[in-house]
Coordinates of C-alpha atoms and ligand atoms in Angstrom, one line a residue:
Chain O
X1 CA 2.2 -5.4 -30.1
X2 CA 0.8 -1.7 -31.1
X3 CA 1.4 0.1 -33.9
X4 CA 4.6 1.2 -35.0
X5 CA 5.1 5.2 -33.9
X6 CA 6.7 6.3 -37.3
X7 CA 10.1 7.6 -36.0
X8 CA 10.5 6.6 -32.7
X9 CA 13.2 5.1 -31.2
X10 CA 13.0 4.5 -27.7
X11 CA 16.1 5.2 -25.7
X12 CA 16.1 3.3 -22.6
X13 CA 16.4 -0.2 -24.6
X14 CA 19.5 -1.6 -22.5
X15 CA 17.6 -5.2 -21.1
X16 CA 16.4 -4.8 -17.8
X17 CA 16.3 -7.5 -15.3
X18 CA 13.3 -7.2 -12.4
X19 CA 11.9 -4.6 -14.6
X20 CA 8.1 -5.3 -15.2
X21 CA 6.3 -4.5 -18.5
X22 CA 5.9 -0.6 -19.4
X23 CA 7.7 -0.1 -16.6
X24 CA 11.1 2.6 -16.8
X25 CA 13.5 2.4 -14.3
X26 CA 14.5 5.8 -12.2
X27 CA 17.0 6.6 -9.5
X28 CA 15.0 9.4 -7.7
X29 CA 11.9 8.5 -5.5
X30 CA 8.9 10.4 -6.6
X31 CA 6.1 10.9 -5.0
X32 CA 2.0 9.6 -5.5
X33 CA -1.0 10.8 -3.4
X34 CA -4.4 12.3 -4.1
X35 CA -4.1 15.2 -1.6
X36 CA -2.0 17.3 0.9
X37 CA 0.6 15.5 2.7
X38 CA -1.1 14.4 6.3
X39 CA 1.5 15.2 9.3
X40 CA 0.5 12.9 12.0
X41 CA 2.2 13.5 15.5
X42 CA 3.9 10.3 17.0
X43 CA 1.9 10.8 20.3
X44 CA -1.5 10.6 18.1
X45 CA -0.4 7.9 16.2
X46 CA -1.9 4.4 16.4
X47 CA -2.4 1.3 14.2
X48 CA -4.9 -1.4 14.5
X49 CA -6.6 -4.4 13.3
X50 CA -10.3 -4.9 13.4
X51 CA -11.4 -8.5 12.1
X52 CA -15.0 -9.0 10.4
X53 CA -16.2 -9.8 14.0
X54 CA -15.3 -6.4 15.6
X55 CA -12.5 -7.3 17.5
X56 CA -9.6 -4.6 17.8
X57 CA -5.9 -4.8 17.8
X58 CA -3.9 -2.0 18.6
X59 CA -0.8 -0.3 19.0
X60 CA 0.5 3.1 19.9
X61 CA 3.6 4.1 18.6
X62 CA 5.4 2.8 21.6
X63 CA 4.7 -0.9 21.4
X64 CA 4.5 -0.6 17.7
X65 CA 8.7 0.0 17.4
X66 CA 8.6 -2.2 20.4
X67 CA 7.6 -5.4 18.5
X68 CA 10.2 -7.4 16.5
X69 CA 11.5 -5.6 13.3
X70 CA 13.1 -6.8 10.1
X71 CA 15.3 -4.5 7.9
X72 CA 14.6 -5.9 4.3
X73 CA 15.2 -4.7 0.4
X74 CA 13.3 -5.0 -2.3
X75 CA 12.2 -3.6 -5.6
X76 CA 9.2 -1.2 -6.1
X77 CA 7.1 -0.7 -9.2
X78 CA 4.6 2.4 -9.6
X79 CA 1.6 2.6 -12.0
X80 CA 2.5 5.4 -13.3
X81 CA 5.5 3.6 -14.9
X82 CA 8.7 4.3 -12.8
X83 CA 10.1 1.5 -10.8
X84 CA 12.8 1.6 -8.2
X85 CA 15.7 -1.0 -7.6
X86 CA 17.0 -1.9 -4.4
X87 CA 15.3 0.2 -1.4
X88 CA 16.0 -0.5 2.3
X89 CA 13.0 -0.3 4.7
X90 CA 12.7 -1.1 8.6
X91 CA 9.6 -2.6 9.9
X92 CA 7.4 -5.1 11.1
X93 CA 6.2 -7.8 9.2
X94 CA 2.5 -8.7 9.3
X95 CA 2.8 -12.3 9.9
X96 CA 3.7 -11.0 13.5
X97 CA 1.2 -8.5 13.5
X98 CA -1.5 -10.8 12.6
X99 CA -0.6 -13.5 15.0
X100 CA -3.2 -13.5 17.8
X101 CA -5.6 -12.0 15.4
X102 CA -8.7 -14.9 14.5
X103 CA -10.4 -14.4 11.4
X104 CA -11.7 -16.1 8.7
X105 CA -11.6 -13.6 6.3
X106 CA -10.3 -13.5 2.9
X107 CA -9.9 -9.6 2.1
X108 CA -8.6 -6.8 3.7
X109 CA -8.9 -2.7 3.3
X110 CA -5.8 -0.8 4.6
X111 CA -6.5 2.4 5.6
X112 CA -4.8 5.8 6.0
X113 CA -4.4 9.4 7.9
X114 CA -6.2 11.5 5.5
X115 CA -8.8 9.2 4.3
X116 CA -7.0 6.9 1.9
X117 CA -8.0 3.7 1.4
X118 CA -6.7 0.6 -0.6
X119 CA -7.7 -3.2 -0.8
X120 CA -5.2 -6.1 -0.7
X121 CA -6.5 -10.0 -0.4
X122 CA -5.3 -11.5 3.2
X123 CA -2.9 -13.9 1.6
X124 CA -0.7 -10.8 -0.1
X125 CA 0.1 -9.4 3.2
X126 CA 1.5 -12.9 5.1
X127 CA 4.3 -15.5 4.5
X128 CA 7.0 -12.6 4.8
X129 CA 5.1 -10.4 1.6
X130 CA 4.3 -7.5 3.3
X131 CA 5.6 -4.9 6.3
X132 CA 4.4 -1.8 8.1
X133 CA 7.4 0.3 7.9
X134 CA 8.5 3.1 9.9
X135 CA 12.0 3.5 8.6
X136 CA 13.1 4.2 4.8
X137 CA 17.1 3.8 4.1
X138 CA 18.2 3.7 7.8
X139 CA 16.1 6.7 8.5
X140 CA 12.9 7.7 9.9
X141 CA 10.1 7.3 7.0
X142 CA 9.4 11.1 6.0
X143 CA 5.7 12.2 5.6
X144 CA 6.2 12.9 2.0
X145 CA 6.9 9.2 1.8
X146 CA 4.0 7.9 4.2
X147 CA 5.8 8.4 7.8
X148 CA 5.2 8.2 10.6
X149 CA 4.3 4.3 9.1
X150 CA 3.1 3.0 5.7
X151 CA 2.3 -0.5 4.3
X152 CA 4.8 -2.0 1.9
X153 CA 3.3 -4.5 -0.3
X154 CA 6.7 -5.0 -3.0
X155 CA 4.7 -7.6 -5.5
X156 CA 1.7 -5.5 -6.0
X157 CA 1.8 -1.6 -7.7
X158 CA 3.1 0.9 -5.1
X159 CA -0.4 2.5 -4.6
X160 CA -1.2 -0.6 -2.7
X161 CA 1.6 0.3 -0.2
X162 CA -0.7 2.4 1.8
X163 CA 1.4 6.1 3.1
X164 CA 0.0 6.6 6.3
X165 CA -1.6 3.3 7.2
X166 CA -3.5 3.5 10.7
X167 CA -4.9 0.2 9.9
X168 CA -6.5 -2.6 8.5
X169 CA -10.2 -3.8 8.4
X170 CA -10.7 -7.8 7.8
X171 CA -13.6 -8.1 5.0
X172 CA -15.4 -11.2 4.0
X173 CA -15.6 -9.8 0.5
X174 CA -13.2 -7.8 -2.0
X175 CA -14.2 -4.2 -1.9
X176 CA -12.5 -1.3 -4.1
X177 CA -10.4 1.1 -1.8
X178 CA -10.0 4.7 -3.3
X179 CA -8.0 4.7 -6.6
X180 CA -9.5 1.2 -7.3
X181 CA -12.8 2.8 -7.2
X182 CA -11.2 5.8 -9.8
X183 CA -10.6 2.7 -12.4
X184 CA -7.7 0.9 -10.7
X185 CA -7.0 -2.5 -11.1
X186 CA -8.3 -4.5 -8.0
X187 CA -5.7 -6.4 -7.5
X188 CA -2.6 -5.0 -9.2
X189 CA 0.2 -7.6 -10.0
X190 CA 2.7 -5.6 -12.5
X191 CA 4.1 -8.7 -13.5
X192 CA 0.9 -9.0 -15.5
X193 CA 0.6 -5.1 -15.8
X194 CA -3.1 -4.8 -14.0
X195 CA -3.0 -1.4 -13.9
X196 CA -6.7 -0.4 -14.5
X197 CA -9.7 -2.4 -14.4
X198 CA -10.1 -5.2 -16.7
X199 CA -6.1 -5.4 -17.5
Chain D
X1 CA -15.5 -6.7 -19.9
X2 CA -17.9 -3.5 -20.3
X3 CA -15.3 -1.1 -17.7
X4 CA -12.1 -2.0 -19.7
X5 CA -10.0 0.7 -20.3
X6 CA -8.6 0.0 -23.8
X7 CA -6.3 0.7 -26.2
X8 CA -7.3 3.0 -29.1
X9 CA -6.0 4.5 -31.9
X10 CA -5.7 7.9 -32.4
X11 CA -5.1 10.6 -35.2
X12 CA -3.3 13.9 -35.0
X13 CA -4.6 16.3 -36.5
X14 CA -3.2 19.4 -35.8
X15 CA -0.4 20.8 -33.5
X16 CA 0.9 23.9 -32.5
X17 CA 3.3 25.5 -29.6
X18 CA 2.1 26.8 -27.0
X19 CA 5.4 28.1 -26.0
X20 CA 8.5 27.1 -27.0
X21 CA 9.1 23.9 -25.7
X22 CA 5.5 22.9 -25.1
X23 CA 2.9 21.7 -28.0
X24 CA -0.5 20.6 -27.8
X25 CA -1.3 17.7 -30.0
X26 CA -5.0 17.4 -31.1
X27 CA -6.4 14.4 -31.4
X28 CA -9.2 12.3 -33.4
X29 CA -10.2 9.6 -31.1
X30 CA -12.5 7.2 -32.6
X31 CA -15.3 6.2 -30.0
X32 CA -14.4 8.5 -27.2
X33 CA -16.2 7.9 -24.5
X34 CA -15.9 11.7 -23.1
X35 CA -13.9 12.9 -20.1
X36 CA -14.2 15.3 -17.7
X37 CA -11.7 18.3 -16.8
X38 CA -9.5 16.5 -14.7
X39 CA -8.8 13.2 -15.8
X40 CA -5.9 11.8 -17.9
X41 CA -4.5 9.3 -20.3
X42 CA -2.0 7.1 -21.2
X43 CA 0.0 7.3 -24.2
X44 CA 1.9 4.2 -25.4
X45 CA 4.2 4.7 -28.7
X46 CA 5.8 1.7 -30.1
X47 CA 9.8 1.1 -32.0
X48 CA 10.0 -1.5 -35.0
X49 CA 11.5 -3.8 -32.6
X50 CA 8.4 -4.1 -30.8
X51 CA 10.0 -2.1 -27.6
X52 CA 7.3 0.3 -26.1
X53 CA 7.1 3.3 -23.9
X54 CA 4.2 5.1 -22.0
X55 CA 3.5 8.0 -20.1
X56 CA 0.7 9.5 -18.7
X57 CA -1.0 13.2 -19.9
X58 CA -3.5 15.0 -19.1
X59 CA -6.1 16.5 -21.3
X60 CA -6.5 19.6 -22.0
X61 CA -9.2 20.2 -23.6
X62 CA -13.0 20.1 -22.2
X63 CA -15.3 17.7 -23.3
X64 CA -19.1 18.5 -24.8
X65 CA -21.9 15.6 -24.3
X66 CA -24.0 17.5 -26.7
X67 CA -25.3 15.3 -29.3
X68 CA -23.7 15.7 -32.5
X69 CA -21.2 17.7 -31.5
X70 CA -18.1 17.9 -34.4
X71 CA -15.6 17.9 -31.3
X72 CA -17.3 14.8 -29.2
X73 CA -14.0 12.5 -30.4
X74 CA -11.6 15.2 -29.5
X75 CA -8.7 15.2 -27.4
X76 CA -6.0 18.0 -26.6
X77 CA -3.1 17.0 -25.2
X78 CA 0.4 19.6 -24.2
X79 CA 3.3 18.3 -23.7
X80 CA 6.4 20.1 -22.2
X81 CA 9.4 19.1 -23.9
X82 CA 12.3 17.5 -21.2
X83 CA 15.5 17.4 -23.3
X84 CA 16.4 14.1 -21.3
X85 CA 13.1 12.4 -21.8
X86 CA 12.2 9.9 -24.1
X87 CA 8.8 10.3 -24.4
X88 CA 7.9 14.1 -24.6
X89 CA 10.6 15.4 -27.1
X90 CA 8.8 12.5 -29.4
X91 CA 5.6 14.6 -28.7
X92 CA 6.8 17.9 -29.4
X93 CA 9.3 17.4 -32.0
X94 CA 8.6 14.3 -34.2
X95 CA 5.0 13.8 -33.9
X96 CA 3.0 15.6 -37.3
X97 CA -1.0 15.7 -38.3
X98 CA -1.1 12.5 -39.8
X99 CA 0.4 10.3 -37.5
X100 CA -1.6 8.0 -35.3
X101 CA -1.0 7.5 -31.5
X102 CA -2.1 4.9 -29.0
X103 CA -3.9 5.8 -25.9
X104 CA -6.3 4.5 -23.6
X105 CA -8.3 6.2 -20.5
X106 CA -10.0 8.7 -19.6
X107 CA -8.2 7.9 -16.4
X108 CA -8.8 9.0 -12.8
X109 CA -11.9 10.3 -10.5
X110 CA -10.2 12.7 -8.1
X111 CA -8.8 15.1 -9.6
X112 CA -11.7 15.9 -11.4
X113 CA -13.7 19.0 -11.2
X114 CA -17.7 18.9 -11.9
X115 CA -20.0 21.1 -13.4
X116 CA -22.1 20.3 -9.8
X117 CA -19.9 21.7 -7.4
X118 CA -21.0 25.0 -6.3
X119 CA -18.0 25.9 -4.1
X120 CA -15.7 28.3 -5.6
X121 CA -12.4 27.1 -7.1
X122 CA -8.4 27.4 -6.3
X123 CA -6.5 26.0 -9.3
X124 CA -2.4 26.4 -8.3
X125 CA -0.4 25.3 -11.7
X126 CA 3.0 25.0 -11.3
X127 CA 4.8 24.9 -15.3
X128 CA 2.9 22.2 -17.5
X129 CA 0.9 21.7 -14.4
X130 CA -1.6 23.8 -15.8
X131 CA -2.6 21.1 -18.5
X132 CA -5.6 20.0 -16.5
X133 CA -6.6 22.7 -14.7
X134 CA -6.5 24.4 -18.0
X135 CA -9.2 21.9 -18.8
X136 CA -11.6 22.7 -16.1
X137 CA -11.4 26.4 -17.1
X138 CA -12.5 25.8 -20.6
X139 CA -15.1 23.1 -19.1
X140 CA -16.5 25.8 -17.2
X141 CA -16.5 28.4 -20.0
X142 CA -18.3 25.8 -22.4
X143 CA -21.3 25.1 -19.4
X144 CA -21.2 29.0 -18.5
X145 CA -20.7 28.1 -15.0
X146 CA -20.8 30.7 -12.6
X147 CA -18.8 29.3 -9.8
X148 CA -15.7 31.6 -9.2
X149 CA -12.5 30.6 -10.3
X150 CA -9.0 31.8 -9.7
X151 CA -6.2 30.6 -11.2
X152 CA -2.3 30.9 -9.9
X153 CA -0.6 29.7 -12.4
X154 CA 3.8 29.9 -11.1
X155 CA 6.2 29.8 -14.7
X156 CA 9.6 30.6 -14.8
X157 CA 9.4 33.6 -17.3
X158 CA 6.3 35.1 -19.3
X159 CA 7.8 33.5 -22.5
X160 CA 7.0 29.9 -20.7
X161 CA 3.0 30.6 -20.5
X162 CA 0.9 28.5 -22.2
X163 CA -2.3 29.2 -23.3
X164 CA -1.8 33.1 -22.4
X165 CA -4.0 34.4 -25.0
X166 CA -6.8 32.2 -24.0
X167 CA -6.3 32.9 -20.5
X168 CA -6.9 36.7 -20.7
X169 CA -9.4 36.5 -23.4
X170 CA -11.0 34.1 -20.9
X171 CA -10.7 36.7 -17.8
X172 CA -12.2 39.1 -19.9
X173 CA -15.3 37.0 -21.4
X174 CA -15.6 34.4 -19.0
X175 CA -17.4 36.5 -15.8
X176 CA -15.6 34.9 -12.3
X177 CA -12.7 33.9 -13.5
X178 CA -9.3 35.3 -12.7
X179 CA -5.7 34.4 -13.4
X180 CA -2.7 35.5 -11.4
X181 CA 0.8 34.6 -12.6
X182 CA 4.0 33.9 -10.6
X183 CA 7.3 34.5 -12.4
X184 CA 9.9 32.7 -10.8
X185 CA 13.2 33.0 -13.1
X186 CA 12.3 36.4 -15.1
X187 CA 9.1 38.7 -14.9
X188 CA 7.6 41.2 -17.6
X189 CA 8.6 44.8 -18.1
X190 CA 6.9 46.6 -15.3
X191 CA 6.3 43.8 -12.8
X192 CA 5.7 45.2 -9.6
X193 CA 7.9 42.7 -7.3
X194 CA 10.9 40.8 -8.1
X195 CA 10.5 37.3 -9.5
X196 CA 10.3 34.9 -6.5
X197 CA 8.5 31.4 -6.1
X198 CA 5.2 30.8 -5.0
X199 CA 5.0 31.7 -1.1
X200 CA 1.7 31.9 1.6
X201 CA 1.6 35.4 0.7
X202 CA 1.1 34.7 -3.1
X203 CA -1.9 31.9 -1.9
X204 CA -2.9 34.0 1.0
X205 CA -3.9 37.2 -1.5
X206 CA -5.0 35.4 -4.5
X207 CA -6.2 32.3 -3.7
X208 CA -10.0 32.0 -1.4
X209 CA -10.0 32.1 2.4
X210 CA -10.4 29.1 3.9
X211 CA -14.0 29.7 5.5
X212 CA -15.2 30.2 1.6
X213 CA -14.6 26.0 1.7
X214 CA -13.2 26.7 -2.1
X215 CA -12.6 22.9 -3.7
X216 CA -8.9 23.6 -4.4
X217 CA -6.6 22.0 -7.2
X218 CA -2.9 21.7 -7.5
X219 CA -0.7 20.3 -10.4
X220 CA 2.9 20.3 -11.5
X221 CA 6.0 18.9 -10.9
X222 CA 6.5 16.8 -7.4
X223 CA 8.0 19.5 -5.2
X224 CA 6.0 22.6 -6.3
X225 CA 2.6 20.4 -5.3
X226 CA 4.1 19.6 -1.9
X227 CA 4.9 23.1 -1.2
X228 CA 1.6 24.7 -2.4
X229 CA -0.7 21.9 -0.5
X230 CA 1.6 22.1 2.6
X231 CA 0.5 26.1 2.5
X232 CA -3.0 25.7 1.8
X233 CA -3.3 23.4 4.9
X234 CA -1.2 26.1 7.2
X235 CA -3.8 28.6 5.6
X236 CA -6.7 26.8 7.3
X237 CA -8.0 24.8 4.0
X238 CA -9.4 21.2 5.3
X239 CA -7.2 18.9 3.3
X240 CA -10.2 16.7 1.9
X241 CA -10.5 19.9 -0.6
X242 CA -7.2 20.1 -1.6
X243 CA -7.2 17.9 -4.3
X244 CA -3.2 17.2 -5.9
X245 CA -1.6 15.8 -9.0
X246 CA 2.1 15.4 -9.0
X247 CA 3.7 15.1 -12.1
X248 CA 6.9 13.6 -11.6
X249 CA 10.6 15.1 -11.9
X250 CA 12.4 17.1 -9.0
Ligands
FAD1 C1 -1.1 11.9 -14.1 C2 0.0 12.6 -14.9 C3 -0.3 13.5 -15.8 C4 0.7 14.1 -16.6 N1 0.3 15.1 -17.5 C5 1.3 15.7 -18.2 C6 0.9 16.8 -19.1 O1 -0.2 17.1 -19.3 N2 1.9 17.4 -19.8 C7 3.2 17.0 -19.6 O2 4.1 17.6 -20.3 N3 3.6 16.1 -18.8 C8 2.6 15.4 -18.0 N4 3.0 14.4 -17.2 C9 4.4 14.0 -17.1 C10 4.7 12.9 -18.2 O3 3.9 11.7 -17.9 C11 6.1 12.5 -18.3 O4 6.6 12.1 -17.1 C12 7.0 13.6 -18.9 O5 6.5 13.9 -20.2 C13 8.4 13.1 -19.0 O6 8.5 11.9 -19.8 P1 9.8 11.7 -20.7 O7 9.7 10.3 -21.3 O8 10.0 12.8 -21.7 O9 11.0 11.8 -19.7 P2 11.7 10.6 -18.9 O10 12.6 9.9 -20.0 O11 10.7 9.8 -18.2 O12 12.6 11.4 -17.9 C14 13.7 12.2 -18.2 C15 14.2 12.9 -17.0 O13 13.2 13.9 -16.6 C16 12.9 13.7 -15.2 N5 11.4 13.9 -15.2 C17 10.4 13.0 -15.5 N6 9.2 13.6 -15.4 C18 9.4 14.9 -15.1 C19 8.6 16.0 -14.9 N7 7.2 15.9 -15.0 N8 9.2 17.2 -14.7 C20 10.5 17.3 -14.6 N9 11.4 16.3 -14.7 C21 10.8 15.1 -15.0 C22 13.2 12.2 -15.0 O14 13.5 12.0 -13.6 C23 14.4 12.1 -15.8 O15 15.6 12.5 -15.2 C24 2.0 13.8 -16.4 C25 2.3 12.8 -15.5 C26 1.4 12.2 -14.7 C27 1.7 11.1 -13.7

């Protein structure tokens, strides 16, 4: 425990189930990115896998809503403290994305329209833990909130939810992605509150 | 571990309001490790039961490396008072010199500004959004940089400024810089246009054309930083140098 702050009170103190350490619960869904919102046409848009080989996987935004979808709900926790109860996305899971993809590697690095990059270990995006999204609430995923697509990784800090994911590179090794290189944790469980390096 | 970011405690030693609902804190830091104009930190305050809050803030103030220099542990934070909030009306109200504060960071390597880039600079502040770009000013006064800066800086009302003195003391002695101000609720006697939020016209004539490549910065609350990166973009500014932090709220 820290050191007491001589007159504080704290006022959101009603027990809060779900909610991680140092994390405050809000009703409103702000918003996190480094730069300018990207607007990516649908016609442009493409997502793809490439494996530590080379080999490519690849969808347009045709056979991407094409493949089998799964409407889902979960809880979402932000580093910078707020989390969110109870939001509704549409999307594809990655265990069927991944499924005629060979690769023996451990580590993956999402990346985004606009340059953004995050890593997330192989085994935190199958068995039903992560999706590529296109829909938020029953409707189409606004840019502000990483449309056309983003990744949605509930059990790790939102940043690793990558807004405007385009795709995913296999990597033998764990590399930092951009905020991990700023000081962010590398893995980011909120659970145990690894927000920056060495939590 | 040798990067861990860790808790420390600091002192307040002095306050004072900026305006009237925002205060900067100063802060002794033992063992600072130095920041640059940009970055932030975390603030963690504590109840006797043991139940703790944080927030993030950005600092304020620059940062000297010089050797020996009195102000190498100190940290400037300003805070805008939300009446709802839990943490900030702590900060501005109940907080005095004396009492000690938890933080840890610096935190953050993007929205930084260095004394090495040579492009000129765009800093957009909407309200307390000015906090860090206020930081990069003074950073660039205390190196004597000569890369142009212009600041827009959108409050509701000239009574909501902070750091207004400084900022035309600055624009008088610090050559290259220059401050425009959007008034949005209420503007001062003699204004020449009716208060009105910030617009492409407002960016287009007092920010840097596009093929000047400025390095461009832009802070405040969530929707104000969506609607000032969305114009810079339309302007023709390659989104790689617009560079945003979004502070929360609506
Ligand atoms: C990287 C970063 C740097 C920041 N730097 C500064 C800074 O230098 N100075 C500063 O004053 N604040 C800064 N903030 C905002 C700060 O972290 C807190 O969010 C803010 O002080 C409100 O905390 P609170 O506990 O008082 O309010 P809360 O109890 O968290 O919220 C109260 C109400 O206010 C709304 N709200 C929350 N944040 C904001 C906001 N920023 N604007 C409007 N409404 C809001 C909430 O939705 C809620 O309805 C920064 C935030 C980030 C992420």
């Amino acid at each position: 425990m820290g050191i007491i702050s001589r007159g504080f009170g704290g006022r959101r103190r009603e027990p809060q189930p779900g909610l991680p350490p140092g994390q405050y619960l809000t009703h409103d869904f702000p918003v996190l990115s480094a730069g300018p919102t990207p607007r990516i046409p649908l016609d442009k848009w493409n997502f793809s896998i490439v494996t530590e080989t080379g080999e490519k996987h690849s969808w347009n935004w045709a056979e991407f809503t094409a493949l089998p979808a799964e409407e889902f709900t979960v809880d979402i926790h932000c580093v910078t403290k707020w989390s969110k109860f109870g939001t509704t996305w549409k999307g594809v899971a990655l265990d069927t994305l991944f499924e005629d993809v060979e690769s023996a590697a451990d580590y993956t690095m999402a990346h985004s329209y606009g340059g953004y990059t995050t890593n997330v270990p192989l085994d935190d995006l199958l068995d039903g833990k992560a999706w590529v999204v296109y829909e938020f609430d029953g409707e189409p995923l606004h840019p502000e909130h990483g449309g056309p697509a983003r990744l949605i990784v509930p059990h790790l800090y939102f940043w690793k939810s990558a807004k405007w994911v385009n795709g995913l590179q296999m990597l033998n090794d764990d590399e930092p992605g951009f905020w991990e290189t700023g000081g962010y944790h590398m893995y980011g469980d909120p659970w145990r509150e690894q927000r920056y390096q060495g939590d | 571990m040798k990067n861990r970011i860790s808790w420390r405690v600091a002192t307040v030693t002095a306050a004072r309001w900026e305006t009237s609902s925002a205060r900067t804190l100063v802060l002794d830091v033992p063992d600072w490790p130095g920041h640059l104009p940009g970055q932030h930190i975390d603030v963690r305050l504590t109840a006797e039961d043991g139940y703790s809050a944080q927030r993030s803030y950005s600092i304020a103030s620059a940062w000297s490396a010089e050797a020996g220099s009195p102000d190498a542990g100190t940290v400037e934070l300003t805070v805008q008072r939300l009446d709802d909030g839990e943490v900030s009306p702590y900060l501005t109200d109940v907080v005095e010199p004396g009492d000690r504060i938890e933080l840890r960071g610096p935190v953050g390597g993007w929205f930084v500004w260095r004394e090495k880039q040579t492009a000129p600079v765009l800093l957009i502040a909407g309200g307390s959004g000015v906090v860090p770009l206020m930081s990069m000013i003074r950073a660039r006064g205390l190196a004597r940089g000569r890369q142009p800066f212009r600041l827009i800086y959108s409050v509701r009302t000239p009574e909501d400024a902070a750091y207004a003195d400084e900022l035309r003391r600055r624009v008088r002695e610090d050559p290259g810089l220059d401050v425009h101000f959007v008034y949005t609720r209420k503007t001062p006697d003699g204004w020449p246009a009716p208060p009105k939020r910030i617009d492409v016209a407002t960016i287009n004539s007092h920010g840097w054309p596009p093929d000047f490549q400025p390095d461009c910065y832009v802070c405040g609350p969530t929707a104000f930083v969506e609607t000032a990166a969305d114009i810079l973009v339309a302007l023709g500014h390659d989104p790689k140098r617009v560079r945003t932090e979004r502070f929360g709220g609506a």
